[in-house]
Amino acid sequence: MRYVLKVAYDGTNYGGWQIQNNAPTVQQELTYAIEKTFGCRVNVTASGRTDSGVHAAGQVCHFDAHLTIPPERMAQALNTNLPADIAVLQSAAAPEGFDANRSAKQKTYCYRMYVSRCPHPLKERYSVCIPCMPDIAKMEIGAGIYCGEHDFKAYCASGSAVKTTVRTVYSCSVTLSESRDCPDITITVCGGGFLYNMVRTIAGTLLYLGEGRISLQDISRSLESGDRSLVGRTMPPKGLTLENVDYGVKIFG
């Protein structure tokens, strides 16, 4: 039987999702928790890999096993054997033909920054401190340029092995709010799939735009030419969170 889990995690102490030899990973911890809880060794497949230091509020994954526990009770059972920075929020029996990776229709990521003269201890873990307020109105205009199907070659980390760098962005927005006396800037990007470092580079490019380092024309040209010199820096991973994965059908009750 195939089971599906919705997982949240603080990625600070992990080398990303995928199991590797030189760092603890979320997949490793979850695989261990399943083995310890249910006595079976399984392969856990996620909607996609998150990088080292990146967080998730709604990662979705599946695994196959023959268990007697009701699927909706698996989350509570697994959490007793997971570290405090990883939690299974929901669990269910997977729909017919479901694959956490291949069945995903769209994913939503948020990149968070805050404006402050010094790092704020209650924000620094999940967002990036910037010293001056950028031009939010210009950033919002720039975000709209990314919507649609484009070649994001300029936004992909060098050396990435992908068949195509063309991706579709369904929405991209910039919002400004305030908490704990610091303005918060959130860049939300929803798309069918993303290249390695793509969202973090979009965030860095919009920040450069807001700071006046590049122009709206530079963003348009970067998508047309694939010229990496026209975009901003790749922002640190701690500001990025995988918020949601949509499958077009209701997975959890």
Tab-separated table of N, CA, C and O in Angstrom, residues 38-139:
chain	number	residue	atom	x	y	z
A	38	PHE	N	7.629	1.474	12.654
A	38	PHE	CA	6.843	0.401	12.045
A	38	PHE	C	7.648	-0.861	11.725
A	38	PHE	O	7.083	-1.865	11.276
A	39	GLY	N	8.970	-0.800	11.940
A	39	GLY	CA	9.792	-1.994	11.742
A	39	GLY	C	10.052	-2.348	10.296
A	39	GLY	O	10.359	-3.518	9.992
A	40	CYS	N	9.939	-1.385	9.383
A	40	CYS	CA	10.197	-1.686	7.982
A	40	CYS	C	11.109	-0.628	7.363
A	40	CYS	O	11.024	0.552	7.696
A	41	ARG	N	11.985	-1.076	6.502
A	41	ARG	CA	12.898	-0.174	5.795
A	41	ARG	C	12.263	0.189	4.460
A	41	ARG	O	11.937	-0.688	3.660
A	42	VAL	N	12.085	1.482	4.204
A	42	VAL	CA	11.385	1.913	2.994
A	42	VAL	C	12.181	2.997	2.275
A	42	VAL	O	13.110	3.591	2.829
A	43	ASN	N	11.789	3.254	1.051
A	43	ASN	CA	12.329	4.364	0.278
A	43	ASN	C	11.294	5.488	0.281
A	43	ASN	O	10.175	5.297	-0.194
A	44	VAL	N	11.651	6.636	0.821
A	44	VAL	CA	10.727	7.760	0.918
A	44	VAL	C	10.989	8.724	-0.240
A	44	VAL	O	12.099	9.230	-0.402
A	45	THR	N	9.966	8.966	-1.053
A	45	THR	CA	10.079	9.837	-2.227
A	45	THR	C	9.342	11.145	-1.969
A	45	THR	O	8.165	11.134	-1.607
A	46	ALA	N	10.030	12.266	-2.171
A	46	ALA	CA	9.434	13.581	-1.927
A	46	ALA	C	8.998	14.236	-3.233
A	46	ALA	O	9.363	13.807	-4.325
A	47	SER	N	8.234	15.326	-3.104
A	47	SER	CA	7.800	16.083	-4.275
A	47	SER	C	8.993	16.657	-5.021
A	47	SER	O	8.936	16.901	-6.223
A	48	GLY	N	10.078	16.876	-4.301
A	48	GLY	CA	11.306	17.408	-4.876
A	48	GLY	C	12.328	17.602	-3.771
A	48	GLY	O	11.993	17.589	-2.587
A	49	ARG	N	13.562	17.768	-4.163
A	49	ARG	CA	14.632	17.953	-3.176
A	49	ARG	C	14.719	19.415	-2.746
A	49	ARG	O	14.749	20.306	-3.592
A	50	THR	N	14.775	19.641	-1.460
A	50	THR	CA	15.117	20.972	-0.969
A	50	THR	C	16.605	20.973	-0.635
A	50	THR	O	17.163	19.959	-0.219
A	51	ASP	N	17.244	22.116	-0.830
A	51	ASP	CA	18.688	22.211	-0.656
A	51	ASP	C	19.068	22.373	0.809
A	51	ASP	O	18.219	22.616	1.671
A	52	SER	N	20.345	22.287	1.063
A	52	SER	CA	20.871	22.460	2.407
A	52	SER	C	20.425	23.790	2.997
A	52	SER	O	20.563	24.843	2.363
A	53	GLY	N	19.840	23.750	4.197
A	53	GLY	CA	19.430	24.967	4.882
A	53	GLY	C	18.064	25.500	4.517
A	53	GLY	O	17.594	26.464	5.123
A	54	VAL	N	17.407	24.894	3.531
A	54	VAL	CA	16.081	25.346	3.098
A	54	VAL	C	15.013	24.672	3.953
A	54	VAL	O	15.129	23.500	4.319
A	55	HIS	N	13.943	25.396	4.252
A	55	HIS	CA	12.881	24.904	5.130
A	55	HIS	C	11.667	24.427	4.324
A	55	HIS	O	11.569	24.685	3.120
A	56	ALA	N	10.751	23.771	5.004
A	56	ALA	CA	9.507	23.346	4.361
A	56	ALA	C	8.354	23.445	5.348
A	56	ALA	O	8.470	23.018	6.501
A	57	ALA	N	7.248	24.011	4.887
A	57	ALA	CA	6.016	24.041	5.667
A	57	ALA	C	5.039	22.989	5.170
A	57	ALA	O	4.123	22.605	5.884
A	58	GLY	N	5.257	22.520	3.922
A	58	GLY	CA	4.316	21.561	3.342
A	58	GLY	C	4.958	20.654	2.313
A	58	GLY	O	4.446	20.488	1.209
A	59	GLN	N	6.095	20.053	2.657
A	59	GLN	CA	6.695	19.042	1.784
A	59	GLN	C	5.790	17.810	1.765
A	59	GLN	O	5.212	17.437	2.790
A	60	VAL	N	5.655	17.177	0.610
A	60	VAL	CA	4.829	15.974	0.487
A	60	VAL	C	5.708	14.826	0.016
A	60	VAL	O	6.539	14.996	-0.886
A	61	CYS	N	5.545	13.660	0.630
A	61	CYS	CA	6.327	12.495	0.242
A	61	CYS	C	5.482	11.232	0.368
A	61	CYS	O	4.416	11.235	1.001
A	62	HIS	N	5.954	10.158	-0.251
A	62	HIS	CA	5.232	8.886	-0.161
A	62	HIS	C	6.206	7.737	0.079
A	62	HIS	O	7.404	7.859	-0.178
A	63	PHE	N	5.662	6.634	0.580
A	63	PHE	CA	6.427	5.396	0.689
A	63	PHE	C	5.467	4.214	0.611
A	63	PHE	O	4.264	4.351	0.842
A	64	ASP	N	5.993	3.067	0.264
A	64	ASP	CA	5.196	1.846	0.127
A	64	ASP	C	5.509	0.882	1.259
A	64	ASP	O	6.681	0.649	1.587
A	65	ALA	N	4.465	0.329	1.862
A	65	ALA	CA	4.633	-0.637	2.948
A	65	ALA	C	3.304	-1.345	3.194
A	65	ALA	O	2.252	-0.912	2.711
A	66	HIS	N	3.360	-2.431	3.925
A	66	HIS	CA	2.151	-3.151	4.347
A	66	HIS	C	2.055	-3.018	5.864
A	66	HIS	O	2.754	-3.701	6.615
A	67	LEU	N	1.177	-2.111	6.319
A	67	LEU	CA	1.060	-1.804	7.737
A	67	LEU	C	-0.394	-1.957	8.196
A	67	LEU	O	-1.322	-1.859	7.391
A	68	THR	N	-0.561	-2.150	9.492
A	68	THR	CA	-1.909	-2.320	10.038
A	68	THR	C	-2.464	-1.040	10.640
A	68	THR	O	-3.671	-0.925	10.847
A	69	ILE	N	-1.609	-0.069	10.915
A	69	ILE	CA	-2.060	1.176	11.530
A	69	ILE	C	-2.912	1.962	10.534
A	69	ILE	O	-2.601	2.018	9.341
A	70	PRO	N	-4.016	2.563	10.979
A	70	PRO	CA	-4.805	3.418	10.080
A	70	PRO	C	-3.937	4.550	9.527
A	70	PRO	O	-3.175	5.180	10.285
A	71	PRO	N	-4.011	4.826	8.243
A	71	PRO	CA	-3.132	5.833	7.627
A	71	PRO	C	-3.174	7.192	8.310
A	71	PRO	O	-2.132	7.842	8.460
A	72	GLU	N	-4.340	7.618	8.748
A	72	GLU	CA	-4.452	8.948	9.348
A	72	GLU	C	-3.785	9.036	10.721
A	72	GLU	O	-3.560	10.140	11.235
A	73	ARG	N	-3.446	7.898	11.307
A	73	ARG	CA	-2.785	7.900	12.612
A	73	ARG	C	-1.268	7.788	12.503
A	73	ARG	O	-0.556	7.851	13.502
A	74	MET	N	-0.767	7.627	11.299
A	74	MET	CA	0.672	7.449	11.121
A	74	MET	C	1.453	8.684	11.534
A	74	MET	O	2.551	8.581	12.080
A	75	ALA	N	0.911	9.860	11.266
A	75	ALA	CA	1.622	11.099	11.584
A	75	ALA	C	1.972	11.173	13.060
A	75	ALA	O	3.129	11.434	13.429
A	76	GLN	N	0.994	10.936	13.903
A	76	GLN	CA	1.223	11.005	15.342
A	76	GLN	C	2.249	9.973	15.788
A	76	GLN	O	3.122	10.258	16.620
A	77	ALA	N	2.169	8.775	15.229
A	77	ALA	CA	3.108	7.717	15.604
A	77	ALA	C	4.533	8.068	15.175
A	77	ALA	O	5.490	7.881	15.945
A	78	LEU	N	4.698	8.584	13.978
A	78	LEU	CA	6.033	8.919	13.480
A	78	LEU	C	6.670	10.057	14.255
A	78	LEU	O	7.894	10.068	14.473
A	79	ASN	N	5.877	11.008	14.688
A	79	ASN	CA	6.429	12.175	15.378
A	79	ASN	C	7.100	11.821	16.697
A	79	ASN	O	7.952	12.573	17.184
A	80	THR	N	6.744	10.685	17.270
A	80	THR	CA	7.402	10.268	18.521
A	80	THR	C	8.855	9.866	18.284
A	80	THR	O	9.646	9.829	19.229
A	81	ASN	N	9.212	9.580	17.031
A	81	ASN	CA	10.573	9.165	16.712
A	81	ASN	C	11.301	10.123	15.778
A	81	ASN	O	12.321	9.777	15.191
A	82	LEU	N	10.768	11.336	15.647
A	82	LEU	CA	11.408	12.351	14.831
A	82	LEU	C	12.014	13.444	15.714
A	82	LEU	O	11.485	13.724	16.799
A	83	PRO	N	13.097	14.080	15.275
A	83	PRO	CA	13.660	15.195	16.042
A	83	PRO	C	12.696	16.377	16.055
A	83	PRO	O	11.767	16.457	15.242
A	84	ALA	N	12.937	17.315	16.954
A	84	ALA	CA	12.015	18.436	17.152
A	84	ALA	C	11.912	19.350	15.936
A	84	ALA	O	10.912	20.068	15.795
A	85	ASP	N	12.905	19.320	15.060
A	85	ASP	CA	12.861	20.216	13.897
A	85	ASP	C	12.266	19.566	12.642
A	85	ASP	O	12.338	20.125	11.553
A	86	ILE	N	11.668	18.377	12.797
A	86	ILE	CA	10.940	17.718	11.710
A	86	ILE	C	9.623	17.197	12.275
A	86	ILE	O	9.595	16.607	13.351
A	87	ALA	N	8.520	17.401	11.555
A	87	ALA	CA	7.217	16.897	12.011
A	87	ALA	C	6.382	16.463	10.816
A	87	ALA	O	6.367	17.125	9.777
A	88	VAL	N	5.692	15.338	10.979
A	88	VAL	CA	4.703	14.904	9.998
A	88	VAL	C	3.383	15.545	10.405
A	88	VAL	O	2.832	15.243	11.465
A	89	LEU	N	2.879	16.437	9.582
A	89	LEU	CA	1.665	17.176	9.919
A	89	LEU	C	0.400	16.379	9.622
A	89	LEU	O	-0.579	16.457	10.363
A	90	GLN	N	0.415	15.619	8.518
A	90	GLN	CA	-0.749	14.823	8.122
A	90	GLN	C	-0.282	13.556	7.420
A	90	GLN	O	0.807	13.517	6.830
A	91	SER	N	-1.106	12.527	7.462
A	91	SER	CA	-0.806	11.275	6.781
A	91	SER	C	-2.097	10.712	6.214
A	91	SER	O	-3.181	10.951	6.733
A	92	ALA	N	-1.971	9.964	5.120
A	92	ALA	CA	-3.158	9.420	4.472
A	92	ALA	C	-2.752	8.282	3.547
A	92	ALA	O	-1.572	8.089	3.234
A	93	ALA	N	-3.752	7.515	3.120
A	93	ALA	CA	-3.540	6.542	2.060
A	93	ALA	C	-3.462	7.298	0.747
A	93	ALA	O	-4.268	8.197	0.488
A	94	ALA	N	-2.492	6.965	-0.081
A	94	ALA	CA	-2.313	7.683	-1.332
A	94	ALA	C	-3.408	7.338	-2.327
A	94	ALA	O	-3.858	6.190	-2.390
A	95	PRO	N	-3.867	8.305	-3.112
A	95	PRO	CA	-4.840	8.020	-4.172
A	95	PRO	C	-4.242	7.068	-5.212
A	95	PRO	O	-3.020	6.932	-5.319
A	96	GLU	N	-5.079	6.435	-5.989
A	96	GLU	CA	-4.637	5.503	-7.025
A	96	GLU	C	-3.691	6.206	-8.003
A	96	GLU	O	-3.986	7.287	-8.517
A	97	GLY	N	-2.537	5.596	-8.229
A	97	GLY	CA	-1.576	6.132	-9.178
A	97	GLY	C	-0.776	7.321	-8.673
A	97	GLY	O	-0.036	7.940	-9.446
A	98	PHE	N	-0.853	7.630	-7.397
A	98	PHE	CA	-0.189	8.811	-6.850
A	98	PHE	C	1.318	8.612	-6.753
A	98	PHE	O	1.794	7.557	-6.317
A	99	ASP	N	2.059	9.632	-7.132
A	99	ASP	CA	3.505	9.684	-6.945
A	99	ASP	C	3.838	11.098	-6.466
A	99	ASP	O	3.509	12.076	-7.144
A	100	ALA	N	4.451	11.210	-5.295
A	100	ALA	CA	4.691	12.524	-4.699
A	100	ALA	C	5.475	13.447	-5.619
A	100	ALA	O	5.269	14.668	-5.618
A	101	ASN	N	6.360	12.885	-6.425
A	101	ASN	CA	7.157	13.689	-7.340
A	101	ASN	C	6.464	13.905	-8.681
A	101	ASN	O	6.236	15.027	-9.113
A	102	ARG	N	6.093	12.837	-9.344
A	102	ARG	CA	5.559	12.932	-10.704
A	102	ARG	C	4.143	13.498	-10.758
A	102	ARG	O	3.742	14.067	-11.780
A	103	SER	N	3.378	13.349	-9.687
A	103	SER	CA	1.985	13.813	-9.697
A	103	SER	C	1.830	15.279	-9.328
A	103	SER	O	0.737	15.837	-9.449
A	104	ALA	N	2.911	15.912	-8.880
A	104	ALA	CA	2.823	17.322	-8.449
A	104	ALA	C	2.484	18.239	-9.618
A	104	ALA	O	3.094	18.147	-10.684
A	105	LYS	N	1.489	19.100	-9.430
A	105	LYS	CA	1.065	20.045	-10.461
A	105	LYS	C	1.773	21.387	-10.320
A	105	LYS	O	2.159	22.008	-11.307
A	106	GLN	N	1.907	21.851	-9.105
A	106	GLN	CA	2.609	23.118	-8.881
A	106	GLN	C	3.118	23.199	-7.449
A	106	GLN	O	2.588	22.540	-6.552
A	107	LYS	N	4.156	24.007	-7.281
A	107	LYS	CA	4.764	24.198	-5.968
A	107	LYS	C	4.838	25.691	-5.669
A	107	LYS	O	5.022	26.501	-6.579
A	108	THR	N	4.703	26.020	-4.399
A	108	THR	CA	4.787	27.417	-3.975
A	108	THR	C	5.918	27.581	-2.973
A	108	THR	O	5.970	26.863	-1.961
A	109	TYR	N	6.816	28.496	-3.276
A	109	TYR	CA	7.927	28.830	-2.382
A	109	TYR	C	7.791	30.275	-1.929
A	109	TYR	O	7.315	31.139	-2.671
A	110	CYS	N	8.250	30.551	-0.705
A	110	CYS	CA	8.347	31.920	-0.210
A	110	CYS	C	9.791	32.214	0.167
A	110	CYS	O	10.457	31.389	0.803
A	111	TYR	N	10.257	33.388	-0.243
A	111	TYR	CA	11.567	33.852	0.213
A	111	TYR	C	11.346	35.071	1.091
A	111	TYR	O	10.676	36.022	0.681
A	112	ARG	N	11.933	35.036	2.291
A	112	ARG	CA	11.669	36.072	3.292
A	112	ARG	C	12.921	36.878	3.624
A	112	ARG	O	14.002	36.323	3.849
A	113	MET	N	12.726	38.198	3.685
A	113	MET	CA	13.756	39.139	4.102
A	113	MET	C	13.142	40.108	5.111
A	113	MET	O	11.916	40.226	5.176
A	114	TYR	N	13.971	40.785	5.870
A	114	TYR	CA	13.472	41.845	6.750
A	114	TYR	C	14.479	42.982	6.765
A	114	TYR	O	15.670	42.789	6.531
A	115	VAL	N	13.970	44.184	7.009
A	115	VAL	CA	14.807	45.387	6.958
A	115	VAL	C	15.173	45.809	8.378
A	115	VAL	O	14.298	46.095	9.195
A	116	SER	N	16.468	45.814	8.646
A	116	SER	CA	16.926	46.171	9.989
A	116	SER	C	18.400	46.567	9.933
A	116	SER	O	19.160	46.062	9.096
A	117	ARG	N	18.791	47.453	10.837
A	117	ARG	CA	20.197	47.838	10.906
A	117	ARG	C	21.059	46.749	11.519
A	117	ARG	O	22.282	46.749	11.345
A	118	CYS	N	20.438	45.853	12.249
A	118	CYS	CA	21.186	44.738	12.839
A	118	CYS	C	20.319	43.486	12.791
A	118	CYS	O	19.088	43.574	12.752
A	119	PRO	N	20.917	42.308	12.799
A	119	PRO	CA	20.141	41.066	12.761
A	119	PRO	C	19.209	40.952	13.962
A	119	PRO	O	19.572	41.279	15.092
A	120	HIS	N	17.995	40.500	13.706
A	120	HIS	CA	17.004	40.314	14.766
A	120	HIS	C	17.006	38.844	15.180
A	120	HIS	O	16.787	37.963	14.344
A	121	PRO	N	17.262	38.545	16.454
A	121	PRO	CA	17.403	37.145	16.875
A	121	PRO	C	16.154	36.298	16.682
A	121	PRO	O	16.247	35.074	16.605
A	122	LEU	N	14.968	36.923	16.599
A	122	LEU	CA	13.743	36.152	16.424
A	122	LEU	C	13.331	36.026	14.956
A	122	LEU	O	12.321	35.400	14.644
A	123	LYS	N	14.116	36.622	14.056
A	123	LYS	CA	13.819	36.521	12.629
A	123	LYS	C	14.944	35.881	11.825
A	123	LYS	O	14.723	35.362	10.736
A	124	GLU	N	16.127	35.934	12.361
A	124	GLU	CA	17.314	35.595	11.594
A	124	GLU	C	17.355	34.147	11.122
A	124	GLU	O	17.965	33.840	10.099
A	125	ARG	N	16.682	33.249	11.814
A	125	ARG	CA	16.745	31.829	11.457
A	125	ARG	C	16.010	31.519	10.154
A	125	ARG	O	16.390	30.601	9.425
A	126	TYR	N	14.946	32.276	9.864
A	126	TYR	CA	14.098	31.954	8.715
A	126	TYR	C	14.013	33.075	7.676
A	126	TYR	O	13.232	32.967	6.737
A	127	SER	N	14.773	34.115	7.822
A	127	SER	CA	14.762	35.192	6.841
A	127	SER	C	16.116	35.891	6.849
A	127	SER	O	16.937	35.679	7.739
A	128	VAL	N	16.334	36.738	5.850
A	128	VAL	CA	17.629	37.378	5.657
A	128	VAL	C	17.519	38.872	5.942
A	128	VAL	O	16.607	39.549	5.452
A	129	CYS	N	18.440	39.378	6.723
A	129	CYS	CA	18.461	40.788	7.098
A	129	CYS	C	19.071	41.629	5.976
A	129	CYS	O	20.146	41.318	5.465
A	130	ILE	N	18.346	42.693	5.584
A	130	ILE	CA	18.899	43.663	4.642
A	130	ILE	C	18.855	45.035	5.316
A	130	ILE	O	17.927	45.338	6.058
A	131	PRO	N	19.855	45.885	5.088
A	131	PRO	CA	19.985	47.108	5.883
A	131	PRO	C	19.039	48.243	5.507
A	131	PRO	O	18.712	49.068	6.353
A	132	CYS	N	18.618	48.302	4.229
A	132	CYS	CA	17.808	49.437	3.771
A	132	CYS	C	16.569	48.959	3.031
A	132	CYS	O	16.579	47.909	2.379
A	133	MET	N	15.507	49.751	3.110
A	133	MET	CA	14.258	49.409	2.428
A	133	MET	C	14.408	49.570	0.915
A	133	MET	O	14.711	50.657	0.429
A	134	PRO	N	14.189	48.518	0.143
A	134	PRO	CA	14.222	48.639	-1.316
A	134	PRO	C	12.910	49.222	-1.840
A	134	PRO	O	11.945	49.399	-1.091
A	135	ASP	N	12.859	49.486	-3.122
A	135	ASP	CA	11.668	50.017	-3.775
A	135	ASP	C	10.707	48.846	-4.021
A	135	ASP	O	10.848	48.113	-5.005
A	136	ILE	N	9.729	48.696	-3.137
A	136	ILE	CA	8.808	47.557	-3.203
A	136	ILE	C	7.937	47.624	-4.461
A	136	ILE	O	7.668	46.607	-5.107
A	137	ALA	N	7.494	48.827	-4.827
A	137	ALA	CA	6.646	48.986	-6.014
A	137	ALA	C	7.369	48.502	-7.271
A	137	ALA	O	6.786	47.820	-8.120
A	138	LYS	N	8.643	48.830	-7.378
A	138	LYS	CA	9.411	48.383	-8.541
A	138	LYS	C	9.621	46.867	-8.493
A	138	LYS	O	9.580	46.191	-9.535
A	139	MET	N	9.835	46.329	-7.309
A	139	MET	CA	9.994	44.876	-7.159
A	139	MET	C	8.719	44.148	-7.583
A	139	MET	O	8.773	43.075	-8.192
